[in-house]
């Protein structure tokens, strides 16, 4: 089945003329990102937009939601007053399946434990015209790449790794659920016009090096916030040499550098993938406007003239990389990794190696890893670490089973997990003798923050390509370099692993018996969506209160977070995923992973009403019950990581009035604005140090709140002195309207009521 064919025909029919008009408006040649952005404007532009400055309204082609974030997004959509979504939308059940013993048992357990949530998502999708992908169908990003992504399109998704679709030339951006609600309700979606980072790839990879190593190197160059506010566009002969799924891997992990999204130009590799996945018509349509789906030729001739920043990588000399631990931008070439392990006293013994995930579960990835597994069999080697395989979709799983790869993995002790996120997002019931013991794991996933995979702060998690991970699984030792080191086999012989071999697409084609798709009802008016009043998993939403019209006085400091504070720290996943549809219950995890500046502890803050230390959520609830608002203070790149809007909704629900930080990650800042929160930054970053534990805090200037006009935070210290601190913000008029109304959803609801 080819989805959205009429939509694609309509878009491609109009796109060349829109691009020509944009080129005249801008007055220069266009990058691919600019072509897609200008052809997806909500209204015809009257002027060129300034990158990194102008807020722009867009009209995305579709919306994708995973089950953990879809619950809250659809609970919000229910209140909008629409009978059907305005754009094609899908829900994918991939986050709630916990990896424990193996695919079949884990999937059966998930269907039982999560039945209430799956039934809710299936019924609400059926009612509002949303495509539903059942548990076991696969991970959202792989399923989107196989079925929905198309060159030149624009999509938003309620998951930070939505940019995976850039592997098929699509501007695909991770957002919070409130943004998804806007688009599903037929409203414009607002985004600050992104800056553009060009990555020129020259040469061609060979041997042990793979597409994953490109983004691991880029992460080391740009760091976890170097791509913030920018689209990363890859170009050059090296870019065209990569498979479509390899391109997807790079775009997927672009989320780890904070990029708005990443993008590749349409080429023969994309056409081949579209045809292999049954979308010959889409490939033919794309071929018809090929030049429109690539940067203008002048861009290639002088890229520095058209991008805000240009990075060049020679694929001929690129080494495999291993990144980590604890952050995805700590990049080590394989030639330097063993020394880094020893110098930093990281545990050399590898305990678990995990391949697959939304980042690296393509046929090409699996075939290259399987070639190493077959070598292990042939050379009488056994895996010395636990080894797991997570297929990205049922189509991939079925095909790699048909082609014998799963049998090969089984022969060396590999365990195949369900087609779901699993250990990548903390949905992993890991077996370990001592959870406090320092240990090392390595994955082909995208993210490796402390506690991310198994909830254990003692776990040192490293990220690499699937083939490097497989080699380490065989060696069981992080000081091993598969490019030059030998291993001792069962006979006591010294053997070396040969370079991995793989194929981009299955020679006999993709196959699947049941992909797991459920189409919605033609007319969903009679479909009932049931949420039990006493449910512990789902809770209907009450509107947040509007701003009271005054400056905020007498706020208490809830926590001053020290150092890295990701959305995992603000709203953990893992066992908390089961409460993603119940705002009050999930709010009991709010900021429990953040480190308190004043005592270096997590989930331990001072309650100014009692003088005692206690859990962050309980302290927030105490302030809320007393009618007192609170403030969260944070460090750099606050809210990096997942797109989960719960990290914004929980503070809002528990009475936090403002988040004041040195800098924000893009998605989290937007999520806070959508929920009617104040997302503010220190004009002088050193003012972070002026905040004291016992402060009573005022925020002044709200009665004249305006774009570009700073606010003031008054820190009333316990000794009677005070500091006045200037706070910057990036609110425009519309976003200030969200704040005043108590959230964007209140504005949407009010507008729907007028019609």
XYZ file of C-alpha atoms in Angstrom:
755
model
C 0.000 0.000 0.000
C 1.262 3.482 -0.868
C 0.156 6.048 1.689
C -0.496 9.719 0.882
C -0.052 9.357 -2.889
C -2.589 12.084 -3.704
C -0.958 14.381 -1.138
C 2.472 13.790 -2.688
C 1.155 14.409 -6.220
C -0.397 17.686 -5.105
C 2.759 18.798 -3.264
C 5.083 17.903 -6.169
C 2.751 19.585 -8.633
C 3.063 22.913 -6.823
C 6.591 22.644 -5.410
C 8.711 23.757 -8.410
C 6.724 27.007 -8.785
C 6.875 27.667 -5.053
C 10.633 27.113 -5.060
C 11.070 29.473 -8.039
C 9.059 32.138 -6.197
C 11.110 31.620 -3.040
C 14.360 31.908 -4.981
C 13.247 35.296 -6.325
C 12.058 36.388 -2.877
C 15.335 35.426 -1.176
C 17.377 36.699 -4.087
C 19.865 33.847 -4.187
C 20.193 30.115 -4.871
C 18.503 27.834 -2.331
C 19.648 24.934 -0.200
C 17.367 21.901 -0.031
C 16.197 22.837 3.469
C 15.149 26.280 2.225
C 13.258 24.766 -0.692
C 11.254 22.512 1.608
C 10.649 25.190 4.236
C 9.459 27.832 1.775
C 7.208 25.350 -0.026
C 5.523 24.443 3.277
C 4.670 27.936 4.516
C 1.147 28.287 5.900
C 0.628 31.453 3.872
C 2.301 32.916 0.785
C 5.378 34.831 1.998
C 5.722 38.549 1.353
C 9.397 38.702 2.302
C 12.412 36.530 2.974
C 12.716 35.242 6.532
C 15.839 35.751 8.611
C 17.424 32.577 9.895
C 17.602 32.282 13.663
C 15.387 35.313 14.179
C 11.982 35.240 12.473
C 9.173 33.028 13.735
C 7.429 31.423 10.787
C 4.124 29.538 10.377
C 4.359 26.217 8.528
C 1.881 23.648 7.227
C 3.419 20.170 7.728
C 2.172 17.287 5.579
C 1.676 14.829 8.415
C 1.994 14.039 12.127
C 3.464 10.897 13.750
C 3.122 9.985 17.431
C 4.575 7.178 19.523
C 2.416 5.581 22.200
C 4.082 7.181 25.213
C 3.610 10.727 23.920
C 0.450 10.078 21.869
C -1.582 9.581 25.034
C -1.128 13.143 26.228
C -1.268 14.597 22.714
C -4.585 12.893 21.983
C -6.013 13.683 25.406
C -5.341 17.303 24.465
C -6.737 16.850 20.943
C -10.006 15.498 22.374
C -10.712 18.951 23.811
C -10.263 20.808 20.480
C -13.768 20.351 19.111
C -12.757 18.671 15.824
C -14.333 15.508 14.409
C -11.233 14.426 12.486
C -7.544 15.268 12.185
C -6.776 17.901 9.552
C -3.649 16.165 8.221
C -2.666 12.478 7.883
C -1.589 11.266 11.316
C -0.427 7.989 12.866
C 0.110 6.382 16.276
C 2.860 3.794 16.797
C 2.928 1.432 19.800
C 6.656 1.042 20.435
C 7.588 2.567 23.799
C 5.607 0.526 26.334
C 7.125 -2.901 25.624
C 9.714 -3.833 28.242
C 12.647 -5.994 27.173
C 13.091 -8.843 29.625
C 13.375 -12.341 28.163
C 12.721 -12.214 24.425
C 10.407 -10.935 21.709
C 7.408 -13.259 21.999
C 7.107 -13.291 25.795
C 7.823 -9.580 26.183
C 5.232 -8.600 23.569
C 2.582 -10.830 25.168
C 3.294 -9.292 28.577
C 3.097 -5.761 27.164
C -0.268 -6.427 25.507
C -1.622 -7.643 28.830
C -0.097 -4.987 31.105
C -0.857 -2.088 28.739
C -4.237 -3.264 27.428
C -6.069 -0.231 28.802
C -3.689 2.178 27.072
C -3.576 0.262 23.778
C -7.391 0.087 23.713
C -7.569 3.831 24.358
C -5.075 4.641 21.591
C -6.757 2.272 19.119
C -10.228 3.682 19.805
C -9.253 7.362 19.779
C -7.273 6.790 16.556
C -10.310 5.077 15.055
C -12.565 7.957 16.067
C -10.444 10.806 14.741
C -9.148 9.292 11.497
C -5.656 8.351 12.687
C -3.687 5.359 11.383
C -2.829 2.929 14.184
C 0.245 0.698 14.259
C -0.238 -2.081 16.781
C 2.292 -3.184 19.410
C 4.914 -5.316 17.689
C 4.612 -3.446 14.366
C 7.871 -1.661 15.007
C 9.574 1.514 16.153
C 7.901 4.707 14.948
C 10.888 6.056 13.004
C 11.621 2.846 11.112
C 7.924 2.367 10.287
C 7.717 5.981 9.068
C 10.798 5.500 6.867
C 9.315 2.340 5.357
C 5.835 3.735 4.750
C 5.410 7.494 4.994
C 8.635 9.475 4.528
C 9.102 11.001 1.084
C 11.596 13.447 -0.476
C 10.655 17.101 -0.113
C 7.967 16.499 2.489
C 7.565 18.050 5.933
C 6.497 16.141 9.021
C 6.393 16.682 12.756
C 6.485 13.875 15.294
C 6.130 13.632 19.045
C 9.546 12.077 19.500
C 12.948 13.725 19.347
C 14.252 11.220 16.783
C 11.581 12.081 14.211
C 14.402 13.538 12.017
C 15.172 9.923 11.019
C 12.931 10.600 7.978
C 15.617 12.999 6.690
C 17.190 9.843 5.279
C 14.516 10.073 2.579
C 14.953 13.806 2.080
C 12.172 14.935 4.403
C 12.225 17.836 6.849
C 11.029 15.865 9.870
C 11.088 17.599 13.237
C 10.565 16.360 16.787
C 8.003 18.329 18.776
C 5.892 18.193 21.893
C 2.325 16.925 21.827
C 0.866 20.433 21.954
C 2.535 21.228 18.620
C 1.063 18.034 17.179
C -2.366 19.123 18.402
C -2.009 22.429 16.543
C -1.292 20.677 13.245
C -3.942 17.978 13.719
C -6.409 20.774 14.455
C -5.591 22.475 11.153
C -3.687 25.366 12.670
C -0.282 26.663 11.541
C 2.776 25.254 13.245
C 5.240 27.863 14.407
C 9.018 27.499 14.259
C 11.859 29.979 14.356
C 13.434 29.939 10.894
C 16.351 27.549 11.401
C 19.942 28.375 10.715
C 21.717 26.046 8.291
C 24.776 23.918 8.953
C 26.245 22.252 5.876
C 28.204 19.021 6.193
C 30.160 18.226 3.043
C 31.025 14.554 2.700
C 33.814 13.683 0.299
C 35.203 10.294 -0.644
C 33.602 6.956 0.165
C 33.594 4.693 3.204
C 35.046 1.219 3.255
C 35.897 -1.598 5.623
C 34.747 -1.222 9.207
C 33.455 2.337 8.801
C 29.721 2.966 8.485
C 27.208 5.822 8.351
C 26.960 5.752 12.148
C 30.580 6.866 12.370
C 29.782 10.037 10.438
C 27.261 11.260 13.012
C 29.429 10.073 15.909
C 32.221 12.270 14.532
C 29.835 15.193 13.912
C 28.589 14.892 17.497
C 32.159 15.197 18.692
C 32.617 18.335 16.579
C 29.366 20.135 17.363
C 28.654 18.779 20.907
C 25.178 18.183 22.324
C 24.053 21.753 21.693
C 26.079 22.771 18.630
C 23.175 22.124 16.287
C 20.553 23.946 18.344
C 18.273 26.054 16.179
C 19.743 24.685 12.961
C 18.991 22.222 10.211
C 22.026 20.128 9.337
C 22.171 19.492 5.596
C 24.544 16.840 4.246
C 25.791 17.119 0.678
C 28.598 16.055 -1.637
C 29.651 12.879 -3.401
C 30.049 11.126 -0.077
C 26.448 11.904 0.843
C 25.162 10.426 -2.406
C 27.194 7.241 -1.793
C 25.330 6.403 1.424
C 22.310 4.121 1.523
C 18.947 5.689 2.373
C 18.897 3.852 5.706
C 22.468 4.967 6.409
C 21.317 8.516 5.793
C 18.431 7.843 8.196
C 20.880 6.758 10.905
C 22.749 10.051 10.596
C 19.570 12.144 10.636
C 18.171 10.173 13.562
C 21.135 10.839 15.817
C 21.243 14.486 14.772
C 18.893 14.921 17.721
C 21.952 14.370 19.931
C 23.531 17.606 18.736
C 20.332 19.552 19.334
C 19.613 20.013 15.620
C 16.115 20.963 14.530
C 16.487 18.162 12.000
C 18.976 16.779 9.481
C 18.560 16.283 5.784
C 19.943 14.608 2.665
C 19.163 15.434 -0.972
C 17.152 13.088 -3.184
C 19.364 10.649 -5.105
C 19.521 7.153 -6.580
C 19.909 5.536 -3.168
C 16.621 7.052 -2.000
C 14.911 5.983 -5.231
C 16.161 2.417 -4.704
C 14.810 2.332 -1.129
C 11.423 3.723 -2.164
C 11.144 1.022 -4.829
C 12.277 -1.723 -2.434
C 9.567 -0.705 0.038
C 6.797 -0.771 -2.560
C 6.677 2.914 -3.402
C 7.658 2.909 -7.061
C 5.073 5.630 -7.799
C 6.665 7.960 -5.253
C 10.128 7.385 -6.755
C 8.778 8.138 -10.235
C 7.130 11.349 -9.003
C 10.345 12.412 -7.235
C 12.378 11.708 -10.376
C 10.084 14.120 -12.188
C 11.157 17.065 -9.993
C 14.637 15.814 -9.112
C 16.328 19.238 -9.326
C 13.743 20.709 -6.949
C 14.604 17.993 -4.416
C 18.309 18.853 -4.372
C 20.215 22.041 -3.473
C 20.793 24.464 -6.324
C 24.071 23.806 -8.159
C 25.584 27.067 -6.898
C 25.389 25.688 -3.342
C 27.816 22.900 -4.187
C 30.225 25.325 -5.839
C 30.520 27.665 -2.831
C 28.783 26.191 0.243
C 30.274 28.645 2.739
C 28.382 31.413 0.998
C 25.014 29.791 1.669
C 25.315 27.919 4.983
C 25.872 29.520 8.383
C 28.561 26.946 9.125
C 30.260 24.298 6.986
C 31.956 21.110 8.175
C 33.881 18.857 5.808
C 34.516 15.160 6.425
C 36.643 12.908 4.202
C 35.020 9.474 4.252
C 38.166 7.907 2.788
C 40.012 8.550 6.053
C 37.122 8.312 8.528
C 37.672 5.821 11.356
C 35.002 3.940 13.257
C 34.051 5.823 16.439
C 32.923 4.903 19.931
C 31.184 7.689 21.870
C 30.672 7.959 25.616
C 30.215 7.296 28.401
C 27.349 9.373 29.845
C 27.073 11.746 26.881
C 26.734 11.071 23.128
C 29.222 13.759 22.091
C 32.319 12.338 23.817
C 33.784 10.978 20.583
C 36.682 8.513 20.392
C 38.211 7.184 17.147
C 38.632 3.426 17.542
C 42.407 3.876 17.382
C 42.264 5.983 20.570
C 39.433 4.276 22.423
C 41.371 1.529 24.224
C 43.747 4.117 25.684
C 40.804 6.277 26.774
C 39.267 3.287 28.568
C 42.473 2.662 30.496
C 43.279 6.333 31.168
C 39.814 7.006 32.564
C 39.566 3.765 34.490
C 36.339 2.789 32.753
C 35.430 -0.904 33.211
C 37.200 -2.777 30.408
C 35.075 -5.880 30.674
C 32.019 -5.575 28.438
C 28.906 -7.020 30.019
C 26.202 -6.389 27.416
C 26.267 -5.475 23.721
C 23.009 -4.329 22.134
C 22.313 -3.734 18.440
C 19.218 -2.481 16.637
C 16.880 0.375 17.688
C 15.346 3.151 15.601
C 18.851 4.356 14.774
C 20.454 1.184 13.468
C 18.109 -1.658 12.607
C 18.089 -1.543 8.829
C 18.633 -4.576 6.642
C 22.092 -3.220 5.840
C 22.982 -2.852 9.537
C 21.773 -6.333 10.392
C 23.487 -7.942 7.409
C 26.854 -6.413 8.340
C 26.507 -7.515 11.943
C 25.386 -10.975 10.853
C 28.514 -11.303 8.708
C 30.587 -10.898 11.874
C 28.388 -13.372 13.739
C 28.954 -15.875 10.944
C 32.704 -15.279 11.216
C 32.496 -16.059 14.924
C 30.868 -19.380 14.059
C 33.373 -20.178 11.309
C 36.415 -19.163 13.374
C 35.249 -21.010 16.506
C 34.635 -17.869 18.566
C 31.863 -17.279 21.065
C 30.394 -14.057 22.364
C 31.876 -13.129 25.725
C 29.224 -10.522 26.493
C 25.454 -10.736 26.511
C 24.212 -9.906 23.023
C 20.765 -8.607 22.062
C 19.189 -7.682 18.733
C 16.260 -5.246 18.418
C 14.642 -5.197 14.949
C 13.206 -1.831 13.965
C 10.020 -3.128 12.403
C 8.104 -6.329 11.744
C 9.022 -5.980 8.063
C 12.730 -5.897 8.936
C 12.353 -8.724 11.475
C 10.425 -10.968 9.112
C 12.895 -10.360 6.271
C 16.037 -10.955 8.329
C 14.481 -14.153 9.685
C 13.620 -15.278 6.140
C 17.190 -14.554 5.016
C 18.721 -16.529 7.904
C 20.278 -13.715 9.935
C 18.305 -14.390 13.095
C 19.428 -18.022 13.035
C 23.030 -16.836 12.718
C 22.650 -14.537 15.738
C 20.997 -17.336 17.709
C 23.959 -19.599 16.966
C 26.311 -17.263 18.863
C 23.911 -16.725 21.757
C 22.139 -13.588 20.561
C 18.676 -12.837 21.985
C 16.132 -11.195 19.688
C 13.988 -8.609 21.463
C 10.601 -7.248 20.421
C 10.246 -4.756 17.559
C 10.199 -1.865 19.998
C 12.362 0.742 21.711
C 13.193 -1.430 24.720
C 16.619 -0.821 26.300
C 17.194 2.303 24.196
C 14.648 4.218 26.308
C 15.112 2.423 29.620
C 12.486 -0.266 28.972
C 14.902 -2.990 30.001
C 14.597 -5.388 32.918
C 18.336 -5.900 33.087
C 19.780 -8.788 35.048
C 22.853 -7.753 37.027
C 24.301 -9.192 40.242
C 25.063 -5.836 41.870
C 23.313 -2.698 40.545
C 25.888 -0.468 42.256
C 28.881 -2.112 40.584
C 30.666 -0.120 37.873
C 30.081 -1.856 34.578
C 30.187 -1.212 30.829
C 27.686 -1.783 28.045
C 27.830 -0.769 24.387
C 24.899 -0.130 22.051
C 24.118 0.933 18.514
C 21.472 3.268 19.955
C 21.548 7.075 19.971
C 21.545 8.230 23.568
C 23.663 7.179 26.543
C 22.993 9.541 29.430
C 23.492 8.107 32.921
C 20.645 5.714 33.811
C 19.253 6.000 30.271
C 19.324 2.318 29.333
C 18.983 0.382 32.568
C 18.295 2.971 35.272
C 21.708 2.365 36.877
C 24.035 5.303 37.510
C 26.937 2.823 37.698
C 26.520 1.720 34.081
C 28.995 3.193 31.603
C 27.153 3.192 28.276
C 29.002 3.620 24.979
C 27.572 4.122 21.476
C 28.961 2.727 18.216
C 27.877 1.182 14.924
C 26.164 -2.245 14.982
C 29.222 -3.939 13.501
C 31.592 -2.442 16.084
C 29.123 -3.395 18.831
C 28.987 -6.959 17.482
C 32.778 -7.184 17.402
C 32.925 -6.034 21.026
C 30.271 -8.624 21.941
C 32.564 -11.321 20.572
C 35.652 -9.915 22.314
C 33.955 -8.980 25.604
C 36.645 -6.382 26.171
C 36.554 -2.624 25.447
C 40.310 -2.479 24.971
C 39.874 -4.631 21.844
C 40.358 -2.957 18.457
C 38.750 -5.168 15.782
C 40.721 -3.436 13.040
C 44.059 -4.745 14.299
C 43.736 -7.019 17.349
C 43.519 -10.811 17.353
C 41.260 -13.047 19.437
C 41.897 -16.529 20.828
C 39.339 -19.109 19.706
C 38.139 -22.330 21.331
C 41.141 -24.208 19.934
C 43.564 -21.698 21.381
C 44.338 -20.278 17.935
C 44.761 -16.568 17.345
C 42.330 -15.286 14.740
C 41.288 -11.900 13.404
C 37.871 -10.707 12.397
C 37.627 -9.756 8.744
C 35.908 -6.575 7.641
C 32.119 -6.828 7.870
C 30.206 -7.376 4.649
C 26.620 -6.409 4.026
C 24.042 -5.428 1.456
C 21.901 -2.308 1.456
C 18.628 -3.974 0.482
C 17.435 -7.591 0.673
C 18.327 -9.429 -2.556
C 15.003 -11.323 -2.428
C 13.034 -8.244 -1.402
C 11.306 -7.265 1.817
C 8.590 -9.598 3.086
C 6.038 -9.446 5.877
C 2.861 -11.370 6.775
C 1.256 -8.757 9.041
C 2.910 -5.339 9.178
C 0.649 -4.385 12.094
C -1.354 -1.523 10.550
C -4.957 -0.749 11.454
C -6.799 1.806 9.301
C -9.273 4.169 11.011
C -13.022 4.194 10.484
C -14.309 6.219 7.533
C -16.686 7.982 9.914
C -15.675 7.889 13.566
C -18.566 9.896 15.018
C -20.111 6.852 16.678
C -16.836 5.484 18.059
C -16.646 5.742 21.843
C -13.406 6.637 23.615
C -13.576 5.353 27.170
C -11.403 6.537 30.042
C -12.365 5.016 33.383
C -12.766 7.663 36.135
C -10.610 5.596 38.527
C -7.941 4.713 35.974
C -4.344 4.884 37.154
C -3.039 4.976 33.571
C -5.262 7.589 31.903
C -6.705 10.879 33.108
C -8.852 13.387 31.232
C -7.307 16.840 31.266
C -8.515 19.962 33.021
C -7.484 23.322 31.491
C -4.630 25.134 33.194
C -5.525 28.455 34.803
C -4.994 31.697 32.921
C -2.399 34.211 34.091
C -3.791 36.349 36.923
C -2.713 39.593 35.266
C -0.056 40.639 37.789
C 3.650 40.238 38.428
C 4.527 37.098 40.374
C 5.449 37.603 44.028
C 6.701 35.407 46.838
C 7.684 32.385 44.767
C 9.798 29.672 46.386
C 12.862 28.061 44.844
C 11.916 24.440 44.164
C 15.335 23.312 42.936
C 18.499 24.809 41.550
C 19.594 22.059 39.187
C 23.329 21.522 38.890
C 24.954 20.615 35.589
C 23.306 18.503 32.880
C 19.538 18.339 33.284
C 17.901 16.475 30.398
C 14.259 15.571 29.928
C 15.248 12.203 31.404
C 16.192 14.018 34.604
C 13.008 16.103 34.537
C 10.587 13.289 33.652
C 12.179 9.852 33.636
C 11.057 7.126 31.242
C 11.501 3.437 32.104
C 8.908 2.354 34.700
C 7.260 5.796 34.551
C 6.146 5.270 30.963
C 3.009 3.555 32.218
C 1.767 6.898 33.576
C 2.266 8.929 30.389
C -1.514 9.280 30.021
C -2.086 10.308 33.657
C -0.685 13.743 34.406
C -1.084 13.635 38.181
C 0.512 10.227 38.606
C 3.460 10.875 36.304
C 4.090 14.182 38.060
C 5.457 12.117 40.943
C 8.653 11.727 38.901
C 9.154 15.458 38.307
C 12.835 16.416 38.516
C 13.702 13.416 40.671
C 16.816 12.872 38.538
C 18.091 16.455 38.777
C 21.066 17.137 41.054
C 20.338 19.741 43.752
C 23.069 22.410 43.650
C 23.017 22.793 47.440
C 23.584 19.190 48.532
C 24.670 17.321 45.370
C 21.780 14.905 45.867
C 18.933 13.882 43.598
C 15.306 14.144 44.702
C 16.239 16.003 47.866
C 15.279 19.679 48.189
C 14.519 22.002 51.060
C 10.873 22.653 51.838
C 10.777 26.269 52.983
C 7.480 25.680 54.788
C 8.949 23.049 57.127
C 12.711 23.555 56.811
C 13.069 19.849 56.056
C 14.501 18.119 52.986
C 12.283 15.887 50.918
C 11.349 14.691 47.441
C 11.007 17.310 44.700
C 7.430 16.397 43.665
C 6.222 16.276 47.270
C 7.779 19.667 47.983
C 6.141 21.149 44.890
C 2.789 19.705 45.955
C 3.209 21.270 49.413
C 3.804 24.706 47.885
C 0.860 24.268 45.525
C -1.453 23.240 48.380
C -0.394 26.378 50.261
C -1.164 28.542 47.236
C 2.515 29.361 46.664
C 4.136 29.259 43.248
C 7.657 27.975 42.715
C 10.658 28.457 40.437
C 13.107 25.983 38.916
C 16.623 27.250 38.163
C 18.814 25.349 35.724
C 22.145 25.289 33.931
C 23.153 25.152 30.242
C 21.072 23.377 27.549
C 18.348 22.651 30.076
C 15.858 20.084 28.762
C 18.083 18.463 26.132
C 17.080 15.021 24.972
C 13.625 13.634 24.302
C 10.693 15.697 23.075
C 8.465 14.567 25.949
C 6.094 17.376 26.868
C 5.520 15.770 30.257
C 8.739 17.518 31.292
C 6.854 20.790 30.736
C 3.382 19.697 31.838
C 4.474 18.266 35.196
C 5.984 21.526 36.527
C 2.909 23.366 35.247
C 0.618 20.898 37.020
C 2.565 21.117 40.295
C 2.545 24.900 40.519
C 5.931 25.850 39.052
C 5.521 29.296 37.483
C 8.903 29.828 35.839
C 11.936 27.904 34.622
C 15.021 30.158 34.706
C 18.192 28.752 33.151
C 21.455 29.623 31.478
C 20.190 28.195 28.161
C 17.446 25.900 26.822
C 17.246 23.016 24.418
C 14.869 23.975 21.587
C 12.022 21.480 21.970
C 11.785 21.851 25.739
C 11.667 25.643 25.565
C 8.790 25.419 23.073
C 6.980 22.838 25.196
C 7.144 25.144 28.220
C 5.713 28.028 26.199
C 2.882 25.835 24.910
C 1.860 24.986 28.485
C 1.688 28.647 29.528
C 4.935 28.518 31.470
C 7.628 31.177 31.716
C 10.801 29.902 30.038
C 13.460 32.502 30.841
C 17.244 32.800 30.590
C 19.796 34.722 32.626
C 20.956 37.774 30.668
C 24.222 37.347 32.578
C 24.856 33.633 32.952
C 26.866 34.232 36.114
C 23.664 35.387 37.842
C 22.875 31.681 38.236
C 25.294 31.864 41.184
C 23.256 34.597 42.916
C 20.273 32.312 43.503
C 20.221 31.135 47.138
C 18.360 28.192 48.607
C 16.145 30.228 50.946
C 15.243 32.991 48.483
C 11.765 34.413 48.083
C 11.498 35.210 44.399
C 9.541 37.837 42.455
C 9.265 38.087 38.675
C 8.518 41.631 37.545
C 7.645 43.153 34.206
C 4.835 40.749 33.258
C 2.208 43.471 33.072
C 4.150 44.905 30.129
C 5.375 41.527 28.806
C 6.432 42.090 25.182
C 8.723 40.526 22.539
C 12.364 41.487 23.068
C 11.670 43.207 26.392
C 13.556 41.717 29.352
C 11.927 40.734 32.634
C 13.398 41.127 36.113
C 13.810 38.478 38.790
C 14.133 39.813 42.324
C 15.960 37.452 44.692
C 14.909 38.354 48.227
C 17.546 36.697 50.376
C 16.902 35.419 53.880
C 19.372 37.935 55.416
C 17.261 40.844 54.144
C 19.444 41.718 51.135
C 18.340 41.235 47.572
C 19.610 40.929 44.029
C 17.805 42.054 40.898
C 18.589 39.844 37.945
C 17.734 40.568 34.297
C 16.005 37.720 32.457
C 15.801 37.365 28.690
C 13.166 35.470 26.736
C 12.294 34.544 23.151
C 8.496 34.968 23.339
C 6.701 36.495 20.373
C 3.191 37.996 20.499
C 1.452 34.673 19.883
C 3.462 32.917 22.589
C 2.774 35.719 25.056
C -0.881 35.093 24.258
C -0.406 31.444 25.255
C 1.099 32.565 28.563
C -1.761 34.950 29.298
C -4.420 32.367 28.372
C -2.822 29.683 30.518
C -1.546 27.618 27.595
C -1.845 27.213 23.823
C -4.595 24.622 24.212
C -6.812 27.191 25.924
C -6.363 29.476 22.899
C -7.238 26.660 20.463
C -10.304 25.726 22.509
C -11.511 29.331 22.608
C -11.075 29.743 18.853
C -12.928 26.478 18.154
C -15.817 27.622 20.369
C -16.268 30.742 18.211
C -16.833 28.717 15.033
